[in-house]
CSV table of C-alpha atoms and ligand atoms in Angstrom, one decimal:
chain,number,residue,atom,x,y,z
X,37,MET,CA,28.8,-22.4,13.6
X,38,ALA,CA,29.0,-19.2,11.5
X,39,GLU,CA,27.7,-16.0,13.0
X,40,LYS,CA,23.9,-15.6,12.5
X,41,LEU,CA,22.9,-12.8,10.1
X,42,SER,CA,19.8,-10.7,10.7
X,43,ALA,CA,17.7,-8.4,8.5
X,44,VAL,CA,18.7,-4.8,8.3
X,45,LYS,CA,17.2,-2.7,11.1
X,46,GLY,CA,13.8,-1.3,10.2
X,47,MET,CA,13.4,-3.8,7.3
X,48,ASN,CA,11.1,-6.7,7.8
X,49,ASP,CA,10.5,-10.2,6.4
X,50,ILE,CA,6.9,-10.7,5.6
X,51,ALA,CA,6.2,-14.4,6.3
X,52,PRO,CA,3.1,-16.6,6.7
X,53,PRO,CA,0.6,-16.0,8.2
X,54,ALA,CA,1.0,-12.3,7.6
X,55,SER,CA,1.9,-12.6,4.0
X,56,ALA,CA,-1.6,-14.0,3.3
X,57,HIS,CA,-3.0,-10.7,4.5
X,58,TRP,CA,-0.7,-8.8,2.2
X,59,GLU,CA,-1.8,-10.9,-0.8
X,60,TRP,CA,-5.4,-10.3,0.1
X,61,LEU,CA,-4.9,-6.6,0.3
X,62,GLU,CA,-3.0,-6.5,-3.0
X,63,ASP,CA,-5.8,-8.5,-4.7
X,64,THR,CA,-8.4,-6.2,-3.3
X,65,LEU,CA,-6.4,-3.2,-4.6
X,66,ARG,CA,-5.9,-4.6,-8.0
X,67,ALA,CA,-9.5,-5.4,-8.5
X,68,LEU,CA,-10.6,-2.0,-7.4
X,69,MET,CA,-8.1,-0.3,-9.7
X,70,ARG,CA,-9.4,-2.4,-12.6
X,71,ARG,CA,-12.9,-1.0,-11.9
X,72,TYR,CA,-11.7,2.5,-12.0
X,73,GLY,CA,-9.6,2.0,-15.1
X,74,TYR,CA,-6.1,2.4,-13.6
X,75,ARG,CA,-3.3,0.3,-15.1
X,76,ASN,CA,-0.2,-1.0,-13.5
X,77,LEU,CA,3.2,0.6,-14.0
X,78,ARG,CA,6.3,-1.1,-12.6
X,79,THR,CA,9.5,1.0,-12.3
X,80,PRO,CA,12.9,0.1,-11.0
X,81,ILE,CA,13.6,0.3,-7.2
X,82,VAL,CA,16.9,2.1,-7.9
X,83,GLU,CA,16.8,5.5,-9.6
X,84,PRO,CA,19.4,8.2,-10.3
X,85,THR,CA,19.8,10.3,-7.2
X,86,ALA,CA,19.2,13.4,-9.2
X,87,LEU,CA,15.6,12.3,-9.9
X,88,PHE,CA,14.7,12.7,-6.2
X,89,VAL,CA,16.9,15.8,-5.5
X,90,ARG,CA,15.2,17.6,-8.4
X,91,GLY,CA,11.7,16.0,-8.0
X,92,LEU,CA,11.2,16.2,-4.3
X,93,GLY,CA,13.2,19.4,-3.6
X,94,GLU,CA,16.6,19.7,-1.8
X,95,VAL,CA,15.2,21.0,1.5
X,96,THR,CA,12.7,18.2,2.1
X,97,ASP,CA,13.1,15.7,5.0
X,98,ILE,CA,13.5,12.9,2.5
X,99,VAL,CA,16.3,14.4,0.5
X,100,GLU,CA,18.0,16.1,3.5
X,101,LYS,CA,18.2,13.0,5.7
X,102,GLU,CA,16.2,10.0,4.7
X,103,MET,CA,17.6,8.7,1.4
X,104,TYR,CA,19.6,5.6,0.9
X,105,SER,CA,22.0,7.0,-1.7
X,106,PHE,CA,25.2,5.3,-2.9
X,107,GLU,CA,27.7,5.4,-5.6
X,108,ASP,CA,27.8,2.4,-8.0
X,109,ARG,CA,31.2,1.0,-7.4
X,110,LEU,CA,31.6,-0.1,-11.0
X,111,ASN,CA,30.8,3.0,-12.9
X,112,GLY,CA,30.5,5.8,-10.3
X,113,GLU,CA,26.8,6.6,-10.9
X,114,GLN,CA,25.0,8.3,-8.1
X,115,LEU,CA,22.0,6.1,-7.2
X,116,THR,CA,19.2,6.0,-4.6
X,117,LEU,CA,16.8,3.4,-3.4
X,118,ARG,CA,13.5,5.0,-4.2
X,119,PRO,CA,12.0,6.8,-1.1
X,120,GLU,CA,8.7,7.3,-2.9
X,121,ASN,CA,7.5,6.5,-6.4
X,122,THR,CA,5.7,9.5,-7.9
X,123,ALA,CA,9.0,10.9,-9.3
X,124,GLY,CA,9.8,7.5,-10.7
X,125,VAL,CA,6.4,7.2,-12.4
X,126,VAL,CA,6.8,10.7,-14.0
X,127,ARG,CA,10.3,9.8,-15.1
X,128,ALA,CA,9.0,6.6,-16.8
X,129,VAL,CA,6.1,8.4,-18.4
X,130,VAL,CA,8.3,11.1,-19.8
X,131,GLU,CA,10.9,8.7,-21.0
X,132,ALA,CA,8.5,6.6,-22.9
X,133,SER,CA,6.2,9.5,-24.0
X,134,MET,CA,3.3,7.6,-22.5
X,135,LEU,CA,1.0,10.6,-22.7
X,136,TYR,CA,1.3,11.1,-26.5
X,137,ASP,CA,-2.3,10.1,-27.0
X,138,GLY,CA,-3.8,11.7,-23.9
X,139,GLY,CA,-3.9,11.3,-20.1
X,140,LYS,CA,-3.2,8.1,-18.3
X,141,ARG,CA,-4.4,6.5,-15.1
X,142,LEU,CA,-1.7,4.4,-13.4
X,143,TYR,CA,-1.0,2.6,-10.2
X,144,TYR,CA,2.0,0.9,-8.6
X,145,MET,CA,2.9,-1.0,-5.4
X,146,GLY,CA,6.1,-2.0,-3.9
X,147,PRO,CA,8.8,-1.3,-1.4
X,148,MET,CA,10.1,2.2,-0.6
X,149,PHE,CA,13.2,3.1,1.5
X,150,ARG,CA,13.7,5.9,4.0
X,151,HIS,CA,16.3,6.1,6.7
X,152,GLU,CA,14.0,7.0,9.6
X,153,ARG,CA,13.8,6.0,13.2
X,154,PRO,CA,11.9,2.6,13.2
X,155,GLN,CA,8.8,2.4,15.3
X,156,ARG,CA,5.2,1.3,15.0
X,157,GLY,CA,4.0,2.3,11.5
X,158,ARG,CA,7.4,3.6,10.5
X,159,TYR,CA,10.0,1.4,8.9
X,160,ARG,CA,13.1,1.8,6.7
X,161,GLN,CA,11.7,-0.5,4.1
X,162,PHE,CA,8.0,0.0,3.8
X,163,HIS,CA,5.4,-0.5,1.1
X,164,GLN,CA,3.3,1.9,-0.7
X,165,PHE,CA,0.4,1.5,-3.1
X,166,GLY,CA,0.0,4.6,-5.2
X,167,ALA,CA,-2.5,5.8,-7.8
X,168,GLU,CA,-1.6,8.6,-10.3
X,169,ALA,CA,-3.8,10.4,-12.9
X,170,LEU,CA,-1.5,12.1,-15.4
X,171,GLY,CA,-2.4,14.6,-18.0
X,172,PHE,CA,-5.7,15.8,-16.4
X,173,ALA,CA,-6.0,19.3,-15.0
X,174,GLY,CA,-8.9,18.3,-12.7
X,175,PRO,CA,-10.6,18.8,-10.3
X,176,ASP,CA,-12.7,15.9,-11.5
X,177,VAL,CA,-9.7,13.4,-11.4
X,178,ASP,CA,-8.7,14.9,-8.0
X,179,ALA,CA,-12.2,13.9,-6.8
X,180,GLU,CA,-12.1,10.6,-8.5
X,181,LEU,CA,-8.9,9.6,-6.7
X,182,ILE,CA,-10.3,10.6,-3.3
X,183,VAL,CA,-13.5,8.7,-4.0
X,184,LEU,CA,-11.5,5.7,-5.0
X,185,ALA,CA,-9.7,5.8,-1.7
X,186,CYS,CA,-13.0,6.0,0.2
X,187,ASP,CA,-14.3,3.0,-1.8
X,188,LEU,CA,-11.2,1.1,-0.7
X,189,TRP,CA,-11.9,1.8,3.0
X,190,ALA,CA,-15.5,0.8,2.5
X,191,GLU,CA,-14.5,-2.4,0.7
X,192,LEU,CA,-12.0,-3.3,3.4
X,193,GLY,CA,-14.6,-2.5,6.0
X,194,LEU,CA,-12.4,0.1,7.6
X,195,THR,CA,-14.0,2.8,9.7
X,196,GLY,CA,-12.7,5.9,11.5
X,197,ILE,CA,-10.6,7.2,8.6
X,198,GLU,CA,-11.0,10.9,8.1
X,199,LEU,CA,-10.3,13.0,5.1
X,200,GLU,CA,-8.5,16.4,5.4
X,201,ILE,CA,-8.0,18.6,2.4
X,202,ASN,CA,-6.4,21.9,1.6
X,203,SER,CA,-5.2,23.9,-1.4
X,204,LEU,CA,-1.6,25.0,-1.8
X,205,GLY,CA,-2.5,27.2,-4.7
X,206,GLN,CA,0.1,28.0,-7.4
X,207,PRO,CA,3.7,28.9,-7.0
X,208,ALA,CA,3.2,32.7,-7.2
X,209,GLU,CA,0.5,32.6,-4.5
X,210,ARG,CA,2.7,30.4,-2.3
X,211,LEU,CA,5.5,32.9,-2.7
X,212,ALA,CA,3.4,35.8,-1.6
X,213,HIS,CA,2.2,33.7,1.4
X,214,ARG,CA,5.7,32.7,2.1
X,215,GLN,CA,6.9,36.3,2.4
X,216,ALA,CA,4.0,37.1,4.8
X,217,LEU,CA,4.7,33.9,6.8
X,218,ILE,CA,8.5,34.7,7.1
X,219,ALA,CA,7.7,38.2,8.2
X,220,TYR,CA,5.2,36.9,10.8
X,221,LEU,CA,7.6,34.2,12.1
X,222,GLU,CA,10.5,36.7,12.3
X,223,GLY,CA,8.3,38.9,14.4
X,224,HIS,CA,8.0,36.0,16.9
X,225,ALA,CA,11.5,34.7,16.6
X,226,ASP,CA,11.7,34.2,20.4
X,227,GLN,CA,9.0,31.5,20.2
X,228,LEU,CA,10.6,29.4,17.4
X,229,ASP,CA,12.2,26.1,18.3
X,230,GLU,CA,15.5,25.0,16.8
X,231,ASP,CA,13.9,23.1,13.9
X,232,ALA,CA,11.7,26.1,13.0
X,233,ARG,CA,14.6,28.5,13.1
X,234,ARG,CA,16.5,26.2,10.7
X,235,ARG,CA,13.6,26.1,8.3
X,236,LEU,CA,12.6,29.7,8.5
X,237,HIS,CA,14.2,30.7,5.3
X,238,SER,CA,14.5,27.3,3.6
X,239,ASN,CA,11.0,25.8,4.0
X,240,PRO,CA,8.8,28.0,6.2
X,241,LEU,CA,5.6,26.3,5.1
X,242,ARG,CA,6.8,23.1,6.8
X,243,ILE,CA,6.9,25.0,10.1
X,244,LEU,CA,3.1,25.0,10.0
X,245,ASP,CA,3.3,21.3,10.2
X,246,THR,CA,5.2,21.2,13.5
X,247,LYS,CA,4.2,18.7,16.2
X,248,ASN,CA,5.8,20.8,18.9
X,249,PRO,CA,3.0,21.6,21.4
X,250,ALA,CA,4.8,24.8,22.5
X,251,MET,CA,4.4,26.2,19.0
X,252,GLN,CA,0.8,25.4,18.3
X,253,ASP,CA,-0.6,28.8,19.2
X,254,LEU,CA,2.0,30.5,17.1
X,255,VAL,CA,1.3,28.5,14.0
X,256,ASN,CA,-2.5,28.6,14.5
X,257,ALA,CA,-2.4,32.4,14.3
X,258,ALA,CA,0.0,32.4,11.3
X,259,PRO,CA,-1.0,33.9,7.9
X,260,ARG,CA,-3.0,31.3,6.0
X,261,LEU,CA,-2.1,30.2,2.5
X,262,MET,CA,-5.8,30.0,1.8
X,263,ASP,CA,-6.1,33.7,2.2
X,264,HIS,CA,-3.5,34.3,-0.5
X,265,LEU,CA,-5.2,32.1,-3.2
X,266,GLY,CA,-6.4,33.8,-6.3
X,267,ALA,CA,-9.7,33.3,-8.0
X,268,GLU,CA,-8.6,30.4,-10.2
X,269,SER,CA,-7.1,28.4,-7.4
X,270,LEU,CA,-10.1,29.0,-5.2
X,271,ASP,CA,-12.4,27.9,-8.0
X,272,HIS,CA,-10.4,24.7,-8.5
X,273,PHE,CA,-10.7,24.0,-4.8
X,274,ASN,CA,-14.4,24.8,-4.6
X,275,ARG,CA,-15.2,22.6,-7.5
X,276,LEU,CA,-13.3,19.7,-5.8
X,277,ARG,CA,-15.3,20.4,-2.7
X,278,ALA,CA,-18.6,20.3,-4.6
X,279,LEU,CA,-17.7,17.0,-6.2
X,280,LEU,CA,-16.9,15.5,-2.8
X,281,ASP,CA,-20.2,16.8,-1.5
X,282,ALA,CA,-22.0,15.2,-4.5
X,283,HIS,CA,-20.6,11.9,-3.3
X,284,GLY,CA,-21.6,12.5,0.3
X,285,ILE,CA,-18.0,12.4,1.3
X,286,THR,CA,-17.2,14.4,4.5
X,287,TYR,CA,-13.9,16.1,5.0
X,288,ARG,CA,-12.3,18.7,7.1
X,289,ILE,CA,-10.4,21.7,5.6
X,290,ASN,CA,-7.1,21.8,7.3
X,291,PRO,CA,-5.4,25.1,6.3
X,292,ARG,CA,-2.1,23.8,7.9
X,293,LEU,CA,-2.0,20.7,5.7
X,294,VAL,CA,1.2,20.9,3.7
X,295,ARG,CA,2.9,17.9,2.2
X,296,GLY,CA,6.5,16.7,2.7
X,297,MET,CA,7.4,17.1,-1.0
X,298,ASP,CA,7.9,20.4,-2.8
X,299,TYR,CA,6.2,19.3,-5.9
X,300,TYR,CA,2.6,19.7,-4.8
X,301,ASN,CA,0.2,22.5,-5.9
X,302,LEU,CA,-3.6,23.1,-5.6
X,303,SER,CA,-5.3,20.1,-4.0
X,304,VAL,CA,-3.6,18.3,-1.2
X,305,PHE,CA,-5.2,15.7,1.0
X,306,GLU,CA,-4.6,13.2,3.7
X,307,PHE,CA,-6.6,10.3,5.2
X,308,VAL,CA,-5.9,10.1,8.9
X,309,THR,CA,-7.0,7.9,11.8
X,310,THR,CA,-6.6,8.3,15.5
X,311,GLN,CA,-6.3,4.5,16.0
X,312,LEU,CA,-2.6,4.1,15.1
X,313,GLY,CA,-0.9,6.3,17.6
X,314,SER,CA,1.2,9.0,16.2
X,315,GLN,CA,1.7,7.3,12.8
X,316,GLY,CA,-1.9,8.1,11.9
X,317,THR,CA,-1.7,9.2,8.2
X,318,VAL,CA,-2.7,6.2,6.1
X,319,CYS,CA,-2.9,7.8,2.7
X,320,ALA,CA,-1.7,11.1,1.4
X,321,GLY,CA,-1.5,12.9,-1.9
X,322,GLY,CA,-2.3,15.9,-4.0
X,323,ARG,CA,-1.8,17.6,-7.3
X,324,TYR,CA,1.7,18.1,-8.7
X,325,ASP,CA,1.4,20.1,-11.9
X,326,GLY,CA,5.0,21.3,-11.7
X,327,LEU,CA,6.8,17.9,-11.4
X,328,PHE,CA,7.0,17.0,-15.1
X,329,GLU,CA,8.9,20.2,-15.9
X,330,GLN,CA,11.1,19.8,-12.9
X,331,ILE,CA,12.5,16.5,-14.1
X,332,GLY,CA,12.8,17.6,-17.8
X,333,GLY,CA,9.4,16.8,-19.3
X,334,LYS,CA,7.0,19.3,-20.7
X,335,ALA,CA,4.4,20.9,-18.4
X,336,THR,CA,1.7,18.3,-17.6
X,337,PRO,CA,-1.0,18.4,-14.9
X,338,ALA,CA,-1.0,15.4,-12.6
X,339,VAL,CA,-2.5,14.3,-9.3
X,340,GLY,CA,-2.1,11.2,-7.2
X,341,TRP,CA,-1.8,9.6,-3.7
X,342,ALA,CA,0.1,6.9,-2.0
X,343,LEU,CA,-1.0,4.8,0.9
X,344,GLY,CA,1.2,3.0,3.5
X,345,MET,CA,0.4,-0.7,3.2
X,346,GLU,CA,1.8,-1.5,6.7
X,347,ARG,CA,-0.4,1.1,8.3
X,348,ILE,CA,-3.5,-0.1,6.4
X,349,LEU,CA,-2.8,-3.7,7.5
X,350,GLU,CA,-2.2,-2.5,11.1
X,351,LEU,CA,-5.5,-0.7,11.1
X,352,LEU,CA,-7.3,-3.7,9.6
X,353,LYS,CA,-5.8,-5.8,12.4
X,354,GLU,CA,-6.8,-3.2,15.0
X,355,GLN,CA,-10.4,-3.4,13.7
X,356,GLY,CA,-10.5,-7.2,13.5
X,357,LEU,CA,-10.9,-7.1,9.7
X,358,LEU,CA,-8.1,-9.4,8.6
X,359,PRO,CA,-9.3,-12.4,6.7
X,360,GLU,CA,-8.8,-16.0,8.0
X,361,GLN,CA,-5.8,-17.9,6.7
X,362,PRO,CA,-6.5,-19.8,3.4
X,363,THR,CA,-6.9,-23.5,4.0
X,364,PRO,CA,-6.6,-26.4,1.5
X,365,ASP,CA,-9.8,-28.0,0.2
X,366,ALA,CA,-8.3,-31.4,0.9
X,367,TYR,CA,-5.5,-33.2,2.7
X,368,ALA,CA,-4.2,-36.5,1.4
X,369,VAL,CA,-3.7,-39.2,4.0
X,370,VAL,CA,-1.3,-41.9,2.6
X,371,PRO,CA,-1.0,-44.9,5.0
X,372,ASP,CA,1.7,-46.7,2.9
X,373,ALA,CA,4.7,-44.8,1.5
X,374,ALA,CA,4.8,-47.3,-1.4
X,375,SER,CA,1.6,-45.8,-2.7
X,376,VAL,CA,3.1,-42.3,-3.2
X,377,PRO,CA,3.9,-42.8,-6.9
X,378,LEU,CA,0.2,-43.6,-7.5
X,379,VAL,CA,-1.1,-40.9,-5.2
X,380,MET,CA,0.9,-37.9,-6.4
X,381,PRO,CA,-0.4,-37.9,-10.0
X,382,VAL,CA,-4.0,-38.1,-8.7
X,383,LEU,CA,-3.4,-35.0,-6.6
X,384,ARG,CA,-1.8,-33.3,-9.5
X,385,ALA,CA,-5.0,-34.0,-11.6
X,386,LEU,CA,-7.1,-32.5,-8.8
X,387,ARG,CA,-5.0,-29.4,-8.7
X,388,GLN,CA,-5.3,-29.0,-12.4
X,389,VAL,CA,-9.0,-28.8,-12.1
X,390,GLY,CA,-8.8,-26.2,-9.3
X,391,VAL,CA,-8.8,-28.2,-6.1
X,392,SER,CA,-6.2,-27.1,-3.5
X,393,VAL,CA,-4.8,-30.2,-1.9
X,394,GLN,CA,-1.9,-30.9,0.4
X,395,MET,CA,-0.3,-34.3,0.6
X,396,HIS,CA,1.0,-35.7,3.9
X,397,ALA,CA,4.7,-35.7,3.5
X,398,GLY,CA,6.5,-38.5,5.3
X,399,GLY,CA,10.0,-38.8,6.7
X,400,ALA,CA,12.6,-41.1,5.3
X,401,GLU,CA,11.2,-44.0,7.4
X,402,GLY,CA,7.6,-43.8,6.2
X,403,MET,CA,4.4,-41.8,6.4
X,404,GLY,CA,3.7,-42.0,10.1
X,405,SER,CA,0.7,-43.5,11.8
X,406,MET,CA,-2.9,-42.9,10.6
X,407,LYS,CA,-3.6,-41.1,13.8
X,408,SER,CA,-0.7,-38.6,13.3
X,409,GLN,CA,-1.7,-38.1,9.7
X,410,PHE,CA,-5.3,-37.3,10.7
X,411,LYS,CA,-4.0,-34.9,13.2
X,412,LYS,CA,-2.1,-33.1,10.5
X,413,ALA,CA,-5.1,-33.2,8.2
X,414,ASP,CA,-7.2,-31.6,10.9
X,415,ALA,CA,-4.6,-28.9,11.7
X,416,SER,CA,-4.3,-28.0,8.0
X,417,GLY,CA,-7.9,-26.7,8.1
X,418,ALA,CA,-8.8,-28.9,5.1
X,419,ARG,CA,-12.5,-29.7,4.7
X,420,PHE,CA,-11.9,-33.1,3.3
X,421,ALA,CA,-9.4,-35.9,3.9
X,422,LEU,CA,-8.6,-38.1,1.0
X,423,ILE,CA,-7.6,-41.5,2.3
X,424,PHE,CA,-5.5,-43.4,-0.1
X,425,GLY,CA,-5.6,-46.9,1.6
X,426,SER,CA,-3.9,-49.8,-0.2
X,427,ASP,CA,-7.2,-51.7,-0.6
X,428,GLU,CA,-9.0,-48.8,-2.1
X,429,LEU,CA,-6.1,-48.0,-4.4
X,430,GLN,CA,-6.2,-51.5,-5.7
X,431,GLN,CA,-9.8,-51.0,-6.7
X,432,GLY,CA,-8.8,-47.7,-8.3
X,433,MET,CA,-10.6,-45.7,-5.6
X,434,VAL,CA,-10.0,-43.2,-2.9
X,435,ALA,CA,-12.0,-42.6,0.3
X,436,VAL,CA,-13.3,-39.0,0.7
X,437,LYS,CA,-14.1,-38.1,4.3
X,438,PRO,CA,-15.5,-34.7,5.3
X,439,LEU,CA,-13.5,-33.2,8.2
X,440,ARG,CA,-15.6,-30.1,8.7
X,441,GLY,CA,-19.2,-28.9,8.3
X,442,PRO,CA,-20.4,-26.9,5.4
X,443,ARG,CA,-19.3,-23.3,4.7
X,444,PRO,CA,-21.9,-20.7,5.4
X,445,GLY,CA,-24.6,-20.8,2.8
X,446,GLU,CA,-23.5,-24.2,1.5
X,447,ALA,CA,-25.7,-27.3,1.3
X,448,GLY,CA,-25.1,-29.6,4.3
X,449,THR,CA,-22.1,-31.9,4.4
X,450,ASP,CA,-22.8,-35.1,6.2
X,451,LEU,CA,-19.8,-35.5,8.4
X,452,ALA,CA,-20.3,-39.3,8.6
X,453,ALA,CA,-20.6,-39.7,4.9
X,454,GLN,CA,-17.4,-41.2,3.7
X,455,ALA,CA,-17.6,-41.9,0.0
X,456,LEU,CA,-15.4,-44.0,-2.4
X,457,GLN,CA,-14.5,-42.1,-5.5
X,458,PRO,CA,-12.9,-43.3,-8.8
X,459,LEU,CA,-9.3,-42.3,-9.4
X,460,ALA,CA,-9.7,-42.5,-13.1
X,461,ASP,CA,-12.2,-39.6,-13.3
X,462,VAL,CA,-11.3,-37.0,-10.7
X,463,ALA,CA,-13.3,-34.3,-12.6
X,464,GLN,CA,-16.5,-36.2,-11.6
X,465,TRP,CA,-16.0,-35.5,-7.9
X,466,ALA,CA,-13.5,-32.7,-7.8
X,467,GLU,CA,-16.3,-30.1,-7.9
X,468,ARG,CA,-17.5,-31.3,-4.4
X,469,LEU,CA,-14.1,-30.7,-2.9
X,470,ARG,CA,-13.5,-27.3,-4.4
X,471,GLY,CA,-14.0,-24.3,-2.2
X,472,ALA,CA,-16.1,-21.4,-3.3
Z,1332,ATP,P1,4.9,10.8,7.7
Z,1332,ATP,O1,4.4,12.2,8.0
Z,1332,ATP,O2,4.1,9.8,8.5
Z,1332,ATP,O3,6.4,10.7,7.8
Z,1332,ATP,P2,5.0,11.3,4.9
Z,1332,ATP,O4,4.4,12.6,4.7
Z,1332,ATP,O5,6.5,11.2,4.9
Z,1332,ATP,O6,4.4,10.5,6.2
Z,1332,ATP,P3,4.3,10.3,2.3
Z,1332,ATP,O7,5.7,10.5,1.7
Z,1332,ATP,O8,3.2,11.1,1.9
Z,1332,ATP,O9,4.4,10.2,3.9
Z,1332,ATP,O10,3.9,8.7,2.0
Z,1332,ATP,C1,2.5,8.3,1.9
Z,1332,ATP,C2,2.2,7.3,3.0
Z,1332,ATP,O11,3.2,6.3,3.1
Z,1332,ATP,C3,2.1,7.9,4.4
Z,1332,ATP,O12,0.9,8.5,4.6
Z,1332,ATP,C4,2.3,6.6,5.2
Z,1332,ATP,O13,1.1,5.9,5.3
Z,1332,ATP,C5,3.3,5.8,4.4
Z,1332,ATP,N1,4.6,6.0,5.0
Z,1332,ATP,C6,5.5,7.0,4.8
Z,1332,ATP,N2,6.7,6.8,5.4
Z,1332,ATP,C7,6.6,5.6,6.0
Z,1332,ATP,C8,7.5,4.8,6.7
Z,1332,ATP,N3,8.7,5.1,7.0
Z,1332,ATP,N4,7.0,3.6,7.2
Z,1332,ATP,C9,5.8,3.1,6.9
Z,1332,ATP,N5,4.9,3.9,6.2
Z,1332,ATP,C10,5.3,5.1,5.7
Z,1333,MG,MG1,7.9,11.2,6.5
């Protein structure tokens, strides 16, 4: 036998029954986005490496060490499997001049790739759902996006997700803060860990984000970006806060909240939970007014967020909120293999009018005993068995037998009531089979 092949480390197959949970989450997301007027944008998974180097910033974790980059063997192009999709969205929007007639609200979902150490809630191929509002200066759309996420948690039934917000101000304000921060950290050089020393001059803001317990006192007392914000930035932030208050949304201002990507300004936010161990950020985003220019477009305000679908599903599981597996409405029991050519077209007609029905599939020797077929019917979770006995078929009929009681809120189904139904007119009785 040939050597077995396995999936790449940190990249997972999503198979039944889990895939049904994914589909359900995706459906919920799509329906919610429709209500908020966001439309779907699908961009390629492979982008020019330069897009991320320019868009995310050279000294970010992603660009420094997490990207799957390679050279196209055939033409030498430098390419990267997208580690996130905001840069790709902006590229696509600029390329097609999508904002020629005003702002756009867009969403995407799909796989992202980062070479990280795989662990619970952290994979090398993972999936993000993202929402972006492009061409609006806010803070109303900033609030809209946050409210939208809160609605998603409510709709999914999730609890215990907390909102943290901060303002990163504008580049000039960040520069002034950066200088103050570097001076402060240099004054405490003996307390810096190796990572902090490395970042001191390249990306000191990220030092504030450190998880090292030994450095918490140091970063807690560091100069705060918030204290360097000018009137306009503060006003933007305060108006966002007022809008969140108007919705009754509670949040915590976290002055140390900085984001992994360089492109953020003004509003930044994260939704976090304590129920997923150390991978507790389920959704993160902010305003990125500088990104369009950075990748060759004209200056355009924009804001967005991305959520980690694996983490949301994990949290749903943790809270017992995952839906039951979908079951067929009916299972076709076929005692005699010779009847299959008669049976299959009937099942097709049922499916065409919206009934989900599974046929018992036999082996080459036949269909198996009635007993084993009923066992399968029961295991399928179907609410009805359709019994295609030879005698009934000869009369142009099929026996419909309930296997389960009524769904909640449904009129009673008499479990004993087996009824003969005409094959010639499935529409007449299909309604009774069809699930809600
Ligand atoms: P983290 O601090 O956990 O590494 P991040 O700041 O790198 O997150 P973003 O780039 O903001 O994350 O991505 C948005 C969301 O995507 C995260 O909040 C998280 O839910 C999810 N996410 C990011 N990286 C991964 C990963 N490797 N595996 C699974 N989900 C991820
Ligand atoms: Mg990360």
